[in-house]
mmCIF file of C-alpha atoms in Angstrom:
data_model
loop_
_atom_site.group_PDB
_atom_site.id
_atom_site.type_symbol
_atom_site.label_atom_id
_atom_site.label_comp_id
_atom_site.label_asym_id
_atom_site.label_seq_id
_atom_site.Cartn_x
_atom_site.Cartn_y
_atom_site.Cartn_z
ATOM 1 C CA ALA A 648 -7.311 -26.815 -16.479
ATOM 2 C CA GLN A 649 -4.752 -25.429 -14.209
ATOM 3 C CA SER A 650 -5.042 -25.766 -10.416
ATOM 4 C CA VAL A 651 -3.085 -24.468 -7.435
ATOM 5 C CA THR A 652 -2.931 -25.929 -4.032
ATOM 6 C CA GLN A 653 -1.690 -24.092 -0.888
ATOM 7 C CA PRO A 654 -1.455 -27.129 1.466
ATOM 8 C CA ASP A 655 -1.556 -24.696 4.509
ATOM 9 C CA ILE A 656 -4.486 -22.813 5.764
ATOM 10 C CA HIS A 657 -2.451 -21.571 8.590
ATOM 11 C CA ILE A 658 0.742 -20.549 9.444
ATOM 12 C CA THR A 659 2.589 -19.077 12.594
ATOM 13 C CA VAL A 660 5.615 -18.376 12.935
ATOM 14 C CA SER A 661 7.979 -16.211 15.562
ATOM 15 C CA GLU A 662 9.328 -12.775 14.486
ATOM 16 C CA GLY A 663 12.894 -13.227 12.800
ATOM 17 C CA ALA A 664 12.140 -16.847 12.140
ATOM 18 C CA SER A 665 12.623 -17.994 8.730
ATOM 19 C CA LEU A 666 9.296 -18.772 6.552
ATOM 20 C CA GLU A 667 8.305 -21.240 3.891
ATOM 21 C CA LEU A 668 4.804 -20.944 2.229
ATOM 22 C CA ARG A 669 4.061 -24.098 -0.009
ATOM 23 C CA CYS A 670 2.382 -23.813 -3.424
ATOM 24 C CA ASN A 671 1.519 -26.412 -6.131
ATOM 25 C CA TYR A 672 0.343 -26.193 -9.332
ATOM 26 C CA SER A 673 -1.113 -28.386 -11.958
ATOM 27 C CA TYR A 674 -0.358 -27.443 -15.754
ATOM 28 C CA GLY A 675 0.260 -28.978 -18.793
ATOM 29 C CA ALA A 676 3.176 -26.675 -19.654
ATOM 30 C CA THR A 677 5.177 -24.212 -17.644
ATOM 31 C CA PRO A 678 3.057 -21.709 -16.375
ATOM 32 C CA TYR A 679 3.458 -17.962 -14.929
ATOM 33 C CA LEU A 680 3.130 -18.014 -11.647
ATOM 34 C CA PHE A 681 2.792 -15.144 -9.099
ATOM 35 C CA TRP A 682 2.584 -14.638 -5.460
ATOM 36 C CA TYR A 683 0.406 -12.040 -4.031
ATOM 37 C CA VAL A 684 -0.329 -10.522 -0.844
ATOM 38 C CA GLN A 685 -3.328 -9.485 1.041
ATOM 39 C CA SER A 686 -2.849 -7.524 4.058
ATOM 40 C CA PRO A 687 -6.529 -7.348 6.326
ATOM 41 C CA GLY A 688 -8.783 -5.188 4.830
ATOM 42 C CA GLN A 689 -6.487 -4.300 1.838
ATOM 43 C CA GLY A 690 -6.402 -5.234 -2.185
ATOM 44 C CA LEU A 691 -3.651 -7.831 -3.457
ATOM 45 C CA GLN A 692 -0.160 -6.954 -3.707
ATOM 46 C CA LEU A 693 1.890 -8.312 -5.986
ATOM 47 C CA LEU A 694 4.879 -9.962 -4.262
ATOM 48 C CA LEU A 695 6.906 -11.702 -7.171
ATOM 49 C CA LYS A 696 6.131 -13.553 -10.409
ATOM 50 C CA TYR A 697 8.079 -15.896 -12.618
ATOM 51 C CA PHE A 698 7.967 -16.394 -16.303
ATOM 52 C CA SER A 699 11.243 -17.680 -17.542
ATOM 53 C CA GLY A 700 14.710 -17.644 -16.779
ATOM 54 C CA ASP A 701 16.416 -17.919 -13.261
ATOM 55 C CA THR A 702 14.166 -20.174 -11.049
ATOM 56 C CA LEU A 703 15.188 -18.064 -7.941
ATOM 57 C CA VAL A 704 12.676 -15.254 -8.040
ATOM 58 C CA GLN A 705 13.496 -12.016 -6.250
ATOM 59 C CA GLY A 706 10.454 -9.935 -4.669
ATOM 60 C CA ILE A 707 9.389 -7.042 -2.710
ATOM 61 C CA LYS A 708 9.802 -6.840 1.363
ATOM 62 C CA GLY A 709 12.802 -9.563 1.163
ATOM 63 C CA PHE A 710 10.488 -12.217 -0.387
ATOM 64 C CA GLU A 711 11.522 -14.851 -2.980
ATOM 65 C CA ALA A 712 10.159 -17.782 -4.169
ATOM 66 C CA GLU A 713 12.013 -21.105 -6.105
ATOM 67 C CA PHE A 714 10.228 -22.432 -9.143
ATOM 68 C CA LYS A 715 10.898 -26.338 -9.068
ATOM 69 C CA ARG A 716 9.512 -27.896 -12.454
ATOM 70 C CA SER A 717 10.111 -31.326 -11.325
ATOM 71 C CA GLN A 718 8.025 -30.636 -8.411
ATOM 72 C CA SER A 719 5.571 -28.360 -10.161
ATOM 73 C CA SER A 720 6.528 -26.187 -7.020
ATOM 74 C CA PHE A 721 6.560 -22.448 -6.767
ATOM 75 C CA ASN A 722 7.386 -22.025 -2.626
ATOM 76 C CA LEU A 723 7.916 -18.525 -1.087
ATOM 77 C CA ARG A 724 10.428 -17.746 1.320
ATOM 78 C CA LYS A 725 11.693 -15.101 3.684
ATOM 79 C CA PRO A 726 14.628 -15.609 5.645
ATOM 80 C CA SER A 727 13.429 -13.629 8.646
ATOM 81 C CA VAL A 728 9.736 -12.600 8.959
ATOM 82 C CA HIS A 729 8.633 -9.259 10.683
ATOM 83 C CA TRP A 730 5.516 -8.625 12.458
ATOM 84 C CA SER A 731 4.137 -6.599 9.397
ATOM 85 C CA ASP A 732 4.800 -9.942 7.169
ATOM 86 C CA ALA A 733 1.501 -10.893 8.978
ATOM 87 C CA ALA A 734 -1.214 -11.003 6.327
ATOM 88 C CA GLU A 735 -3.041 -13.779 3.580
ATOM 89 C CA TYR A 736 -0.743 -14.501 0.981
ATOM 90 C CA PHE A 737 -1.863 -16.175 -2.369
ATOM 91 C CA CYS A 738 -0.116 -18.569 -5.001
ATOM 92 C CA ALA A 739 -1.290 -17.648 -8.690
ATOM 93 C CA VAL A 740 -1.118 -19.614 -11.679
ATOM 94 C CA ASP A 741 -1.761 -17.899 -15.453
ATOM 95 C CA ALA A 742 -1.996 -20.308 -17.679
ATOM 96 C CA TYR A 743 -3.372 -20.053 -21.725
ATOM 97 C CA SER A 744 -7.244 -21.008 -21.575
ATOM 98 C CA GLY A 745 -7.638 -20.993 -25.180
ATOM 99 C CA ALA A 746 -8.528 -18.310 -27.876
ATOM 100 C CA GLY A 747 -5.829 -16.086 -27.418
ATOM 101 C CA SER A 748 -6.510 -15.357 -23.448
ATOM 102 C CA TYR A 749 -4.649 -16.214 -20.418
ATOM 103 C CA GLN A 750 -7.032 -17.083 -16.625
ATOM 104 C CA LEU A 751 -5.626 -16.276 -13.657
ATOM 105 C CA THR A 752 -6.190 -18.996 -11.076
ATOM 106 C CA PHE A 753 -6.058 -18.361 -7.386
ATOM 107 C CA GLY A 754 -4.945 -20.735 -4.714
ATOM 108 C CA LYS A 755 -6.923 -20.708 -1.622
ATOM 109 C CA GLY A 756 -4.432 -18.701 0.373
ATOM 110 C CA THR A 757 -2.038 -19.273 3.948
ATOM 111 C CA LYS A 758 -2.910 -17.102 6.567
ATOM 112 C CA LEU A 759 0.538 -15.957 8.016
ATOM 113 C CA SER A 760 0.101 -14.851 11.843
ATOM 114 C CA VAL A 761 3.640 -13.646 13.381
ATOM 115 C CA ILE A 762 4.179 -14.099 17.256
ATOM 116 C CA PRO A 763 6.427 -11.313 18.542
ATOM 117 C CA GLU B 387 -1.336 7.738 -9.264
ATOM 118 C CA ALA B 388 -1.631 4.582 -11.377
ATOM 119 C CA GLN B 389 -4.627 2.569 -9.298
ATOM 120 C CA VAL B 390 -7.863 0.908 -9.828
ATOM 121 C CA THR B 391 -10.909 2.046 -7.824
ATOM 122 C CA GLN B 392 -13.962 0.730 -6.857
ATOM 123 C CA ASN B 393 -17.040 1.844 -5.343
ATOM 124 C CA PRO B 394 -18.685 1.263 -3.251
ATOM 125 C CA ARG B 395 -16.512 0.160 -0.723
ATOM 126 C CA TYR B 396 -18.787 -1.516 1.610
ATOM 127 C CA LEU B 397 -22.493 -1.977 0.469
ATOM 128 C CA ILE B 398 -25.843 -3.829 2.314
ATOM 129 C CA THR B 399 -28.760 -4.426 0.317
ATOM 130 C CA VAL B 400 -31.731 -6.586 0.164
ATOM 131 C CA THR B 401 -32.183 -9.760 -1.896
ATOM 132 C CA GLY B 402 -33.630 -8.580 -5.519
ATOM 133 C CA LYS B 403 -32.593 -5.073 -5.270
ATOM 134 C CA LYS B 404 -30.544 -4.523 -8.153
ATOM 135 C CA LEU B 405 -27.036 -2.920 -7.609
ATOM 136 C CA THR B 406 -24.116 -1.954 -9.795
ATOM 137 C CA VAL B 407 -20.350 -2.055 -8.209
ATOM 138 C CA THR B 408 -18.166 0.474 -10.120
ATOM 139 C CA CYS B 409 -14.489 -0.133 -11.467
ATOM 140 C CA SER B 410 -12.066 2.302 -12.911
ATOM 141 C CA GLN B 411 -8.528 1.882 -13.947
ATOM 142 C CA ASN B 412 -6.427 4.817 -14.719
ATOM 143 C CA MET B 413 -3.690 2.999 -16.376
ATOM 144 C CA ASN B 414 -4.969 2.441 -19.967
ATOM 145 C CA HIS B 415 -5.060 -1.235 -19.335
ATOM 146 C CA GLU B 416 -6.886 -3.363 -21.872
ATOM 147 C CA TYR B 417 -7.480 -6.132 -19.812
ATOM 148 C CA MET B 418 -9.971 -6.054 -16.627
ATOM 149 C CA SER B 419 -11.839 -8.818 -14.586
ATOM 150 C CA TRP B 420 -13.864 -9.466 -11.460
ATOM 151 C CA TYR B 421 -13.284 -11.812 -8.735
ATOM 152 C CA ARG B 422 -15.211 -12.967 -5.418
ATOM 153 C CA GLN B 423 -13.419 -13.791 -2.232
ATOM 154 C CA ASP B 424 -14.897 -16.478 -0.132
ATOM 155 C CA PRO B 425 -13.278 -17.672 3.173
ATOM 156 C CA GLY B 426 -11.361 -21.024 2.389
ATOM 157 C CA LEU B 427 -12.101 -20.558 -1.519
ATOM 158 C CA GLY B 428 -9.625 -17.839 -2.416
ATOM 159 C CA LEU B 429 -10.502 -15.749 -5.639
ATOM 160 C CA ARG B 430 -12.506 -16.937 -8.188
ATOM 161 C CA GLN B 431 -13.006 -15.136 -11.423
ATOM 162 C CA ILE B 432 -16.280 -13.925 -12.114
ATOM 163 C CA TYR B 433 -16.004 -12.129 -15.828
ATOM 164 C CA TYR B 434 -13.424 -10.350 -17.872
ATOM 165 C CA SER B 435 -12.845 -8.398 -20.352
ATOM 166 C CA MET B 436 -10.439 -8.412 -23.353
ATOM 167 C CA ASN B 437 -10.971 -4.773 -24.430
ATOM 168 C CA VAL B 438 -14.283 -2.310 -24.760
ATOM 169 C CA GLU B 439 -17.520 -4.441 -25.922
ATOM 170 C CA VAL B 440 -15.710 -7.744 -25.513
ATOM 171 C CA THR B 441 -16.299 -9.758 -22.483
ATOM 172 C CA ASP B 442 -16.735 -13.251 -21.249
ATOM 173 C CA LYS B 443 -17.445 -15.663 -18.217
ATOM 174 C CA GLY B 444 -14.440 -16.562 -15.672
ATOM 175 C CA ASP B 445 -15.660 -19.491 -13.578
ATOM 176 C CA VAL B 446 -18.215 -18.357 -11.102
ATOM 177 C CA PRO B 447 -20.432 -16.140 -13.598
ATOM 178 C CA GLU B 448 -24.019 -16.806 -12.592
ATOM 179 C CA GLY B 449 -25.887 -14.147 -11.108
ATOM 180 C CA TYR B 450 -23.779 -11.223 -12.447
ATOM 181 C CA LYS B 451 -23.741 -8.938 -15.389
ATOM 182 C CA VAL B 452 -20.708 -6.707 -16.756
ATOM 183 C CA SER B 453 -20.122 -4.138 -19.503
ATOM 184 C CA ARG B 454 -17.366 -2.575 -21.016
ATOM 185 C CA LYS B 455 -18.424 0.622 -22.617
ATOM 186 C CA GLU B 456 -15.383 2.008 -21.892
ATOM 187 C CA LYS B 457 -11.964 1.282 -21.586
ATOM 188 C CA ARG B 458 -11.607 2.669 -18.348
ATOM 189 C CA ASN B 459 -14.534 1.129 -16.621
ATOM 190 C CA PHE B 460 -15.766 -2.409 -16.017
ATOM 191 C CA PRO B 461 -18.859 -2.195 -14.232
ATOM 192 C CA LEU B 462 -20.166 -5.173 -12.293
ATOM 193 C CA ILE B 463 -24.002 -5.537 -11.894
ATOM 194 C CA LEU B 464 -26.293 -7.730 -9.786
ATOM 195 C CA GLU B 465 -29.928 -7.853 -11.247
ATOM 196 C CA SER B 466 -31.271 -9.700 -8.617
ATOM 197 C CA PRO B 467 -28.673 -10.400 -5.434
ATOM 198 C CA SER B 468 -29.276 -13.275 -3.304
ATOM 199 C CA PRO B 469 -27.694 -14.139 0.121
ATOM 200 C CA ASN B 470 -24.906 -16.499 -1.559
ATOM 201 C CA GLN B 471 -23.505 -13.533 -3.542
ATOM 202 C CA THR B 472 -22.432 -11.713 -0.107
ATOM 203 C CA SER B 473 -18.998 -11.736 -0.355
ATOM 204 C CA LEU B 474 -15.768 -9.624 -1.072
ATOM 205 C CA TYR B 475 -15.201 -8.534 -4.496
ATOM 206 C CA PHE B 476 -12.194 -7.597 -6.527
ATOM 207 C CA CYS B 477 -11.893 -5.585 -9.602
ATOM 208 C CA ALA B 478 -8.405 -6.212 -11.628
ATOM 209 C CA SER B 479 -6.624 -4.620 -14.422
ATOM 210 C CA SER B 480 -3.475 -5.407 -16.502
ATOM 211 C CA PHE B 481 -1.943 -4.085 -20.023
ATOM 212 C CA GLY B 482 -2.952 -7.267 -21.828
ATOM 213 C CA LEU B 483 -3.646 -11.217 -21.695
ATOM 214 C CA ALA B 484 0.308 -12.094 -21.843
ATOM 215 C CA GLY B 485 0.814 -14.603 -19.432
ATOM 216 C CA ALA B 486 3.413 -12.506 -17.592
ATOM 217 C CA GLU B 487 0.861 -9.846 -17.370
ATOM 218 C CA THR B 488 0.630 -8.250 -13.691
ATOM 219 C CA GLN B 489 -2.502 -7.647 -12.714
ATOM 220 C CA TYR B 490 -3.505 -4.769 -10.372
ATOM 221 C CA PHE B 491 -6.118 -5.094 -7.774
ATOM 222 C CA GLY B 492 -8.465 -2.351 -6.607
ATOM 223 C CA PRO B 493 -9.070 -2.111 -3.120
ATOM 224 C CA GLY B 494 -12.282 -4.289 -2.632
ATOM 225 C CA THR B 495 -16.276 -4.139 -2.213
ATOM 226 C CA ARG B 496 -17.731 -5.658 0.601
ATOM 227 C CA LEU B 497 -21.325 -6.899 -0.071
ATOM 228 C CA LEU B 498 -23.659 -7.877 2.300
ATOM 229 C CA VAL B 499 -27.096 -9.225 0.760
ATOM 230 C CA LEU B 500 -29.756 -9.913 3.539
#
């Protein structure tokens, strides 16, 4: 079965600083990879996804992520963080689970705090 | 506006009192699912449905039931809620089951079972 690890539970950065959130997955083949963001009191919003092609994926709100097969990683980056980026971020893997279906498995999340 | 709606958004109940959380989507999606979110555990799938009258268990189905009688609706039923079902619940939908499909999430239902 697939699994997702987000090693950092909580990260604090200063506004304007760069950001990298780590995500590692475990799956026997190339999975479909997603990053979602959850603002306080809100549902989840898709930031970006990777399913094939260019390993550097651009998303909304200035985020990007790079798929590295050799490291089984899909880290999320942003060159300059804004205070409104404070939220919880979830990495997810969508992998074939048999009987013609896929299952989306989430990491435990990384909470981002932004210092003015 | 394309959206997934859930009701109620907040619910306080007592142990053993049956409750239903409704979920509805207006995007004609075939695939719908329910997740629960708990601190430090991320989101875990409870049940999913690939189409009308087709449902299956996710990772944590114990204590829950679902039904899919119409394409747009996917209610979550707790027949005898217990305190360990206190959680934040999300409904999600997508066009299908292909691995690259984006799931659209509802706003969440915060449930407290006393």
